[in-house]
Coordinates of C-alpha atoms in Angstrom, one line a residue:
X293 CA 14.8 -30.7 48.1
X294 CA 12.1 -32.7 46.5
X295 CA 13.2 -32.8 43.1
X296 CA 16.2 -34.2 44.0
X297 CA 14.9 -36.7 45.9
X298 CA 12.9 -37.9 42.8
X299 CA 16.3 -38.0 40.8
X300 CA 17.7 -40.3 42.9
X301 CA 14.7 -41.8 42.9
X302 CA 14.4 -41.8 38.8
X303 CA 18.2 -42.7 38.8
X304 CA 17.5 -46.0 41.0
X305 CA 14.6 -47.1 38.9
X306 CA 16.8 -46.1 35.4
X307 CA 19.7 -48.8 37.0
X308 CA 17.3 -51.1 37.8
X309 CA 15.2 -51.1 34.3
X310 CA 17.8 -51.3 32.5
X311 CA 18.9 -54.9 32.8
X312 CA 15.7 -55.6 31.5
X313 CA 14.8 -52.8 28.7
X314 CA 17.9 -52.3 26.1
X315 CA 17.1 -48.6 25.0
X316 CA 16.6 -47.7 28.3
X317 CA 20.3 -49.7 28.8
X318 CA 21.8 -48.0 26.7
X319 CA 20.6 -44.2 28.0
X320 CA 22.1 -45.3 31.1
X321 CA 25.5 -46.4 29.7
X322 CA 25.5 -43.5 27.2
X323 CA 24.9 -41.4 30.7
X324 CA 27.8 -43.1 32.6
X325 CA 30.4 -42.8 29.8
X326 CA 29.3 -38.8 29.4
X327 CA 32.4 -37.8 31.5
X328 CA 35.1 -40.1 30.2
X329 CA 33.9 -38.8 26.2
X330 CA 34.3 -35.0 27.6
X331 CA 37.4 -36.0 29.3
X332 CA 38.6 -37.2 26.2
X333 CA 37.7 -34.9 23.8
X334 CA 37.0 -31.6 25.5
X335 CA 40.1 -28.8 24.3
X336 CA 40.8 -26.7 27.7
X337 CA 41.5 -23.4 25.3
X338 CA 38.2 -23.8 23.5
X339 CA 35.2 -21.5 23.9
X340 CA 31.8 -24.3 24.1
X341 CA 28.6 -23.4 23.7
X342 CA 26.4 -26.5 24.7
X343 CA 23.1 -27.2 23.0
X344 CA 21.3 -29.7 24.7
X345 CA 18.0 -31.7 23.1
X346 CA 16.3 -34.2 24.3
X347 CA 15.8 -36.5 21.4
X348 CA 15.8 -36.7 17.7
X349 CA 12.5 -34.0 17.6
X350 CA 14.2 -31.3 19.8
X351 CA 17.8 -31.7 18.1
X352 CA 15.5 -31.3 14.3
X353 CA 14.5 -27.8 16.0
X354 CA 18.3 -26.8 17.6
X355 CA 19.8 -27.7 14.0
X356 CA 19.5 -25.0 12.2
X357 CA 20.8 -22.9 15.0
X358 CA 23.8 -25.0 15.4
X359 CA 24.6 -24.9 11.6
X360 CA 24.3 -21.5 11.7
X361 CA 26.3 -20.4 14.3
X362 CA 29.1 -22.7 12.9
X363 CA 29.2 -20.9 9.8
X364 CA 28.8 -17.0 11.4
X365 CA 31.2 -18.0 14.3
X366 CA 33.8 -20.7 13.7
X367 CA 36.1 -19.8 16.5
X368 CA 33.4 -21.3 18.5
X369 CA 33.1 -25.4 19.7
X370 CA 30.0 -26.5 19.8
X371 CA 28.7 -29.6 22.3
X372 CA 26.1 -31.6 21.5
X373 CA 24.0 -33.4 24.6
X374 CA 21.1 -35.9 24.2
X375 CA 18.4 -37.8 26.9
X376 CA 17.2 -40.3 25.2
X377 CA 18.8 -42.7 23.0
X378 CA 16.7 -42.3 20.0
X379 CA 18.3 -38.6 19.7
X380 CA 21.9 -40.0 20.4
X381 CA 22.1 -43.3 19.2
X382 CA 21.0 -41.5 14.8
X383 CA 22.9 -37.9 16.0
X384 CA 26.2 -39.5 17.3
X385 CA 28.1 -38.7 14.2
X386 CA 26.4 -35.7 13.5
X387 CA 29.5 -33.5 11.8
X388 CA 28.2 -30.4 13.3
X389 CA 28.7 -30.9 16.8
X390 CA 32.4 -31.0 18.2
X391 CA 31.4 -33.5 20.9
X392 CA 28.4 -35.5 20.9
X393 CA 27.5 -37.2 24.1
X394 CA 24.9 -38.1 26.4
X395 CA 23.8 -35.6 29.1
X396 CA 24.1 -37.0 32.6
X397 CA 21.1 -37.1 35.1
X398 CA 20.5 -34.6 37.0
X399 CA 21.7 -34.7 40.2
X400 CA 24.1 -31.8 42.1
X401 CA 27.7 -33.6 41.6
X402 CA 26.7 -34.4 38.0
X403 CA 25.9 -31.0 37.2
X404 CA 28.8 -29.2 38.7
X405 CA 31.0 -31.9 37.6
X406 CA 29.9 -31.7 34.2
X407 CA 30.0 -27.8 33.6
X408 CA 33.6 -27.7 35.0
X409 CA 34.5 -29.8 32.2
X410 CA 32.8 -27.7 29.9
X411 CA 33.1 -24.5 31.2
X412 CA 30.5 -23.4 28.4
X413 CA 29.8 -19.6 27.5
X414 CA 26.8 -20.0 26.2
X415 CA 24.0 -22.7 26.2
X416 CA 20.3 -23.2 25.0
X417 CA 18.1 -25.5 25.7
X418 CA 15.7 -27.2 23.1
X419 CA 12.1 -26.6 23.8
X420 CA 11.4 -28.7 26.9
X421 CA 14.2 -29.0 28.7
X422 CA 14.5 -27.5 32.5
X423 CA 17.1 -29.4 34.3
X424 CA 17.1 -27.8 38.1
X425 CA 20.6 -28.5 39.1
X426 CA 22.4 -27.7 35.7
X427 CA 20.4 -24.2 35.2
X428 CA 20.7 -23.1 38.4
X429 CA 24.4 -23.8 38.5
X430 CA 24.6 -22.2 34.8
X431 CA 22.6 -19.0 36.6
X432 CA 25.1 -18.9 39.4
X433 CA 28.5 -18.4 37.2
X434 CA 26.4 -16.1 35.4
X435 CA 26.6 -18.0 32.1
X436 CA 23.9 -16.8 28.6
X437 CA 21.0 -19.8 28.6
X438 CA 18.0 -19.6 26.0
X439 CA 14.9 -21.7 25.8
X440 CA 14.0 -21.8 22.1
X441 CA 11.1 -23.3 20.4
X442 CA 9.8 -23.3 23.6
X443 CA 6.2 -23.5 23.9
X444 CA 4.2 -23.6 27.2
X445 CA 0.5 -24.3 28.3
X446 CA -1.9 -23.8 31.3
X447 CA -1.6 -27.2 32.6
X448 CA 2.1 -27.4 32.8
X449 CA 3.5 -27.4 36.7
X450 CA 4.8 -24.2 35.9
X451 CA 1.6 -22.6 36.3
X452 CA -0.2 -24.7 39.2
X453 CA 0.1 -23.8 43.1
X454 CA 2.2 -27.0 44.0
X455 CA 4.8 -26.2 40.8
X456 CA 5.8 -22.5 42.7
X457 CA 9.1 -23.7 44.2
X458 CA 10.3 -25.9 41.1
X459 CA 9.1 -23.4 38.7
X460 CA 11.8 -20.9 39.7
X461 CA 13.9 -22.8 37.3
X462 CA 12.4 -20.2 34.4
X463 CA 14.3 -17.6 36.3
X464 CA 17.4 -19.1 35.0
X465 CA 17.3 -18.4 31.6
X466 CA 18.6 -15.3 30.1
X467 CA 15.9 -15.0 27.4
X468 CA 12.9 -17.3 26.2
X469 CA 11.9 -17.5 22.5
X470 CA 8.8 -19.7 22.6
X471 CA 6.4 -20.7 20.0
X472 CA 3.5 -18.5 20.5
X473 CA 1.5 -15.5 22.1
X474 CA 0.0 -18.0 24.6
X475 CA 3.1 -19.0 25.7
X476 CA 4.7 -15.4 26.3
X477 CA 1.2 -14.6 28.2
X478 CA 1.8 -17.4 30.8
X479 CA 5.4 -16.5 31.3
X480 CA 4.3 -13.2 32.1
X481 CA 1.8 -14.1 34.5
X482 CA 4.5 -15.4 36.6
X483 CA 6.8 -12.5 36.3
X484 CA 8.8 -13.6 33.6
X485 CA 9.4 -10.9 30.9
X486 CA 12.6 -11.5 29.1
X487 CA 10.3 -13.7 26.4
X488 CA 10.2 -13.3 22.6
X489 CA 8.1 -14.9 20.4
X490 CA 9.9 -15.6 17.1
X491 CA 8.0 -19.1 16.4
X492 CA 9.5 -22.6 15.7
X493 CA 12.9 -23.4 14.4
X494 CA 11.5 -26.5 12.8
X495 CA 10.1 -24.2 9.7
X496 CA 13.6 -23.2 8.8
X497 CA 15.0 -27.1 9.5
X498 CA 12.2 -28.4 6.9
X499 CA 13.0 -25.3 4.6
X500 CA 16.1 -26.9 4.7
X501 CA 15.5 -30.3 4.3
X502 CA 13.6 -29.4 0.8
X503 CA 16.6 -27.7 -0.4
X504 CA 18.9 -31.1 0.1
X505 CA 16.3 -33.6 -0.6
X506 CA 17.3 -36.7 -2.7
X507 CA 16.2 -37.9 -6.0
X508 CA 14.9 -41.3 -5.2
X509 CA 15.8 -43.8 -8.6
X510 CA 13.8 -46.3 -7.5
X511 CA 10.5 -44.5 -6.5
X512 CA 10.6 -42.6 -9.7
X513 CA 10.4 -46.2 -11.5
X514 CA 7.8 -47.3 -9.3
X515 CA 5.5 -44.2 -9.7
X516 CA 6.3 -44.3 -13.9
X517 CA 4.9 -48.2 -14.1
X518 CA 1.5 -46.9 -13.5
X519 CA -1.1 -47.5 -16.7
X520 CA -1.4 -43.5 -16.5
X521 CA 1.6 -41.4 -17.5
X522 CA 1.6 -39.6 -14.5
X523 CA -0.2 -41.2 -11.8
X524 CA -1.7 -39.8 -8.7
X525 CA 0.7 -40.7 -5.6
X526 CA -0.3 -40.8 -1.7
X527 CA 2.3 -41.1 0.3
X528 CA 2.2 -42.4 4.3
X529 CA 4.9 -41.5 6.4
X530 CA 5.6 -42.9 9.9
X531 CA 2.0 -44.7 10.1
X532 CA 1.0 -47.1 12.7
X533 CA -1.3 -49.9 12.5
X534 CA -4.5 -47.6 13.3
X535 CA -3.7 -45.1 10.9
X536 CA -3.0 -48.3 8.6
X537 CA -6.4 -49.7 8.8
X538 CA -7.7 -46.5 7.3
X539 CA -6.1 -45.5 4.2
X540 CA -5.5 -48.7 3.3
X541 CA -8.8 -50.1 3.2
X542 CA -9.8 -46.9 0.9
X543 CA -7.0 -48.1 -2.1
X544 CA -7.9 -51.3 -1.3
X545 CA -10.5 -49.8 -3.4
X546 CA -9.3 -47.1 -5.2
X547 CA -6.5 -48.7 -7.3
X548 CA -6.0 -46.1 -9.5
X549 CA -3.9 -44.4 -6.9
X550 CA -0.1 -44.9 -6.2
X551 CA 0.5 -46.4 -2.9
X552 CA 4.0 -45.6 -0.7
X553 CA 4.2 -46.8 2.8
X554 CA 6.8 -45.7 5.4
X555 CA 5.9 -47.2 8.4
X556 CA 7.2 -45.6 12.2
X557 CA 8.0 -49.4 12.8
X558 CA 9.8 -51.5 10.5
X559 CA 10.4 -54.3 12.3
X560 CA 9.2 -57.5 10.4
X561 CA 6.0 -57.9 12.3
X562 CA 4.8 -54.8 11.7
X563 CA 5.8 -55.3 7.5
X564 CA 3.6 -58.2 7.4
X565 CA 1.1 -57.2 9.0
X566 CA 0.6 -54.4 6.6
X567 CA 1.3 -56.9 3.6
X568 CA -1.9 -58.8 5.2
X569 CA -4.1 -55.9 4.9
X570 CA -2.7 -55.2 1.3
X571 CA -4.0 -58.7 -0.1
X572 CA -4.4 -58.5 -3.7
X573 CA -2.5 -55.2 -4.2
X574 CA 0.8 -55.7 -6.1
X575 CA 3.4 -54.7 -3.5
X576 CA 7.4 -54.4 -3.3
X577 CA 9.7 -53.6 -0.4
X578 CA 11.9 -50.9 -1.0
X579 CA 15.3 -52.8 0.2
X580 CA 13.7 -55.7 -2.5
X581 CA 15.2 -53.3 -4.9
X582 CA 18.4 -51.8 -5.9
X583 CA 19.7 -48.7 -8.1
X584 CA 20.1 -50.4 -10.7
X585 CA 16.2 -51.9 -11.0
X586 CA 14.2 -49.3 -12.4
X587 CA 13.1 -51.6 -15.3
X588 CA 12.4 -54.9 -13.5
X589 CA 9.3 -56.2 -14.4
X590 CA 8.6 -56.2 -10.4
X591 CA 8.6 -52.6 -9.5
X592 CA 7.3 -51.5 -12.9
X593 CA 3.9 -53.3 -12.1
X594 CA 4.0 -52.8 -8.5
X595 CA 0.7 -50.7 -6.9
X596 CA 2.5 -50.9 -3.1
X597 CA 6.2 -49.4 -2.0
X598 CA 6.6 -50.4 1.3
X599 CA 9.9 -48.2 2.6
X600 CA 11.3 -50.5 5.0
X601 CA 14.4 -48.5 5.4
X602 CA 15.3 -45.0 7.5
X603 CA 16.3 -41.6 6.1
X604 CA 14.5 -41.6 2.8
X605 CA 10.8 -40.0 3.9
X606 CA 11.5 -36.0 4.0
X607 CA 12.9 -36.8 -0.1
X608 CA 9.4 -39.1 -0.7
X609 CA 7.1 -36.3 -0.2
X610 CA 8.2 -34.9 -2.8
X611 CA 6.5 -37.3 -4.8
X612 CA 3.1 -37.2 -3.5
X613 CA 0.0 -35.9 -4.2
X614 CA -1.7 -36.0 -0.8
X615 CA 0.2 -36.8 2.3
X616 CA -0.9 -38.6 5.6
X617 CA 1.3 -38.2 8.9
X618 CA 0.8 -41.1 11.2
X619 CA 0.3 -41.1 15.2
X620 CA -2.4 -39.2 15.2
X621 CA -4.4 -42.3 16.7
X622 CA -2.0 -42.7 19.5
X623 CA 0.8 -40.6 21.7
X624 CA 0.8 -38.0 18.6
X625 CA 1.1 -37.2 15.4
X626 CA 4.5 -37.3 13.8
X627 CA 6.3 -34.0 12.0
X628 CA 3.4 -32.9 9.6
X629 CA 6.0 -29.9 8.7
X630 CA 8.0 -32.4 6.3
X631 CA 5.4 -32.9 4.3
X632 CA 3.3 -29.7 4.1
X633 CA 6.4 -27.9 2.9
X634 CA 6.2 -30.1 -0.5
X635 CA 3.2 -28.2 -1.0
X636 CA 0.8 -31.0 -0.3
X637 CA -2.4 -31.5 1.5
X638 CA -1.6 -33.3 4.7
X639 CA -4.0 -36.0 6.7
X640 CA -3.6 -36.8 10.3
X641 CA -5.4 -37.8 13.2
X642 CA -7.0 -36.5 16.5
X643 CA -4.6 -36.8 19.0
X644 CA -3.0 -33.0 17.9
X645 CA -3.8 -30.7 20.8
X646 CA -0.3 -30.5 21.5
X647 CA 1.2 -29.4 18.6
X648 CA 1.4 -25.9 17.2
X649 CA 2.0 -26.4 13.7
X650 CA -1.5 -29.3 13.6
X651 CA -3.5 -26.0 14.5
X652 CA -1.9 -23.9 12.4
X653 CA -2.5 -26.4 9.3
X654 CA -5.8 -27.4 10.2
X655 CA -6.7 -24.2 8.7
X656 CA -3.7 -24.2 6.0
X657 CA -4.5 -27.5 4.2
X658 CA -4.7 -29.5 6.7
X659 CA -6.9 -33.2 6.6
X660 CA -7.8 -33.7 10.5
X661 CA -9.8 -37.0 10.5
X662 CA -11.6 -39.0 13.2
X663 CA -12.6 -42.1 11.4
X664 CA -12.9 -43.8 8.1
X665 CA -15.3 -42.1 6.9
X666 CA -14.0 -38.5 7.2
X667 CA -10.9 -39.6 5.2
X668 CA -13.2 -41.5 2.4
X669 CA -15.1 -38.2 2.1
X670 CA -11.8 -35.9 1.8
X671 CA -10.2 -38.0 -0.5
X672 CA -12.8 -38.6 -2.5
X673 CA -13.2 -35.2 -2.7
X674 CA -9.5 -34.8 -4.2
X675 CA -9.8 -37.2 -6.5
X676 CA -12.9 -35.7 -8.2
X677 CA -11.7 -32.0 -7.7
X678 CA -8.1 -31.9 -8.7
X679 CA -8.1 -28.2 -8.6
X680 CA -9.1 -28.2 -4.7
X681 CA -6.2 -30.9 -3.7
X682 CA -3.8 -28.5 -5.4
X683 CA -5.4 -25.3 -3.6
X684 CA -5.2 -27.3 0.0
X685 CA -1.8 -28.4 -1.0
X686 CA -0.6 -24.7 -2.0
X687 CA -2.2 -23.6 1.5
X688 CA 0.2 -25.9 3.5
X689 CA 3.2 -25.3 1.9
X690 CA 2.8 -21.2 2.8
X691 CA 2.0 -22.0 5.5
X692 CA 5.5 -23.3 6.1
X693 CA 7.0 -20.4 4.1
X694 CA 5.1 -17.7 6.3
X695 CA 5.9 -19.0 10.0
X696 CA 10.0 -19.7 8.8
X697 CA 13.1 -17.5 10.0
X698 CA 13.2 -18.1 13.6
X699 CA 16.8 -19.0 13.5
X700 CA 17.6 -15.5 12.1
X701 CA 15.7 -13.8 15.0
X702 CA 17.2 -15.8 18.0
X703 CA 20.9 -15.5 16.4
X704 CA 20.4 -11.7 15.9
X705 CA 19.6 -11.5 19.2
X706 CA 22.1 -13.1 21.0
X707 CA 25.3 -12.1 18.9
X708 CA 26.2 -9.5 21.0
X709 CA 27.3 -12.5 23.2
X710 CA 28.8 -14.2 21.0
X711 CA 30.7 -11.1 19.3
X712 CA 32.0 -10.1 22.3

């Protein structure tokens, strides 16, 4: 079959690449050790059901799932697979997984030799996952699979002529419960009608994230040093160097704003490089501080946080007035959701045809810009119209609110599995 040729194929050039790439090393050690973890750790008596996501995005969106069905049905294990190592390599201590381990390619022995390890009951796959050999085989011992969060469009393979023979691997799931009415439509077109549209599991994982968000010391001293008594705050998360040269050429000239930075790339490059463009500005790193230096003269004058650390950005929206989104300018805009649910207007870029919740915001309080000048206009906007940066900013956050509780319509659906 073709597509296993192109796995072999795929797994020769992965061998091959990574002598040469180290993240890309690491997927294929992480890959290769899969079967000694499950060997180790897997409980013979146990009842699995596998969730399997391909990176740090896709595991965001199976969350709340997993959490859920830990609480409603402990008697239950729960394995945890990854792709890439970005998901693995910050999820590989995740406490709500039983094992955690790289998925292996795949190929035909791979597959059957990984689910007679498992021997799983149940197992859903994250959005964009459709692994040929591992459905199929899942199909054939007649084991419960769900897409979810899945979201489709006409230019997938799917949907083209050539795609017919490796799109039969839809027929394997049980049940689909995508993101839209688009996506239902196209399953249907094909003859698939066990489809559901419940929306995206990410609302309830931000929903979430609100609830257990951090109180940040340090940012609160930064944002009270300001000449006002409560100064207004914009706040940049997971920006890259073209988003970069726009916002911060406009408080390069606005200074009455607050400025926080959290940049996709911390590396120390990229850190000075956005210190260049701040020339003039009063800036501070946020690992320059500690807990205990909310009065230093430093961070009480400073105009600039730079957060050069991870883990601390879903908390720092909290604290903003307006929010920008970075990657818009590139491969993609990063999770808008994280910020919109603070109840603050949201600014990203053009490159959002692909993602659901960009659409839905552009009409909720969300900032799409092109240029420059179409984020001078907004925000100058905000600033003279406080009332209108709070209405945008209300508008995002229900949005958020509205589209949330996807997790409580895919688990109500599938509990008679798991109940019985």
């Amino acid at each position: 079959m073709i597509y296993n040729l192109i796995i072999y194929f795929y797994l020769l050039g992965v061998a091959v690449y990574s002598r040469f790439n180290e993240k890309v090393r690491k997927m294929w050690r992480g890959e290769r050790e899969a079967f000694r973890v499950l060997k180790d750790k897997v409980d013979p008596q146990a009842k699995y059901v596998w969730f399997h996501a391909a990176s740090l995005g896709e595991f965001e969106q199976g969350r709340p799932l997993m959490e859920r069905l830990r609480k409603d049905h402990p008697d239950y294990k729960i394995l945890l697979t990854f792709f890439s190592p970005s998901g693995y390599e910050v999820r590989k201590n995740y406490e709500g997984a039983d094992i955690i381990c790289y998925l292996p390619l795949d190929t035909p022995v791979n597959a059957i030799r990984f689910l007679r390890l498992i021997r799983p009951v149940m197992a859903f796959f994250i959005k964009y996952e459709f692994w040929y050999n591992y459905l199929h085989i899942l199909k054939h011992r007649n084991v419960p699979v769900y897409s979810v969060s899945s979201i489709f469009r006409p230019d997938q393979v799917f949907f083209k002529w050539y795609g017919r023979q490796y799109g039969r691997v839809l027929n394997c799931f049980t049940h689909f419960f995508v993101q839209n009415e688009v996506s239902k439509d196209l399953l249907e077109k094909i003859g698939i009608k066990d489809v559901t549209v419940v929306g995206d599991t990410r609302f309830d994982r931000v929903l979430q994230i609100k609830e257990a968000a951090k109180q940040l010391p340090i940012v609160e001293a930064f944002l009270e040093g300001g000449e006002n008594s409560k100064p207004k705050v914009f706040v940049a998360g997971s920006s890259w160097p073209p988003d970069e040269d726009i916002f911060i050429k406009y408080f390069n000239e606005h200074k009455d704003w607050k400025l926080i930075i959290a940049p996709h790339v911390i590396g120390e490059d990229h850190l000075q490089q956005i210190e260049k463009l701040l020339e003039g500005r009063k800036v501070i790193r946020y690992s320059e501080c500690s807990e205990n230096a909310e009065n230093s003269e430093i961070l009480k004058h400073a105009e600039v946080l730079i957060i050069n650390c991870f883990g601390l950005l879903s908390s720092i929206y909290h604290y903003g007035d307006v929010a920008y989104v970075g990657g818009g300018f590139g491969v993609g805009i990063h999770n808008l959701l994280e910020a919109a649910v603070w109840d603050v207007p949201v600014f990203f870029g053009p490159n959002n045809q692909k993602f659901q919740e960009a659409q839905g915001l552009k009409k909720c309080g969300g900032q799409e810009i092109h240029d420059y000048a179409e984020f001078e206009q907004l925000m100058n906007r905000f600033a003279s119209d406080p009332s209108y940066m709070k209405e945008q900013g209300q508008l995002a956050g229900q949005y958020v609110k509205r589209l949330a509780g996807a997790t409580e319509l895919v688990l109500s659906s599938v509990g008679s599995h798991l109940d019985s």
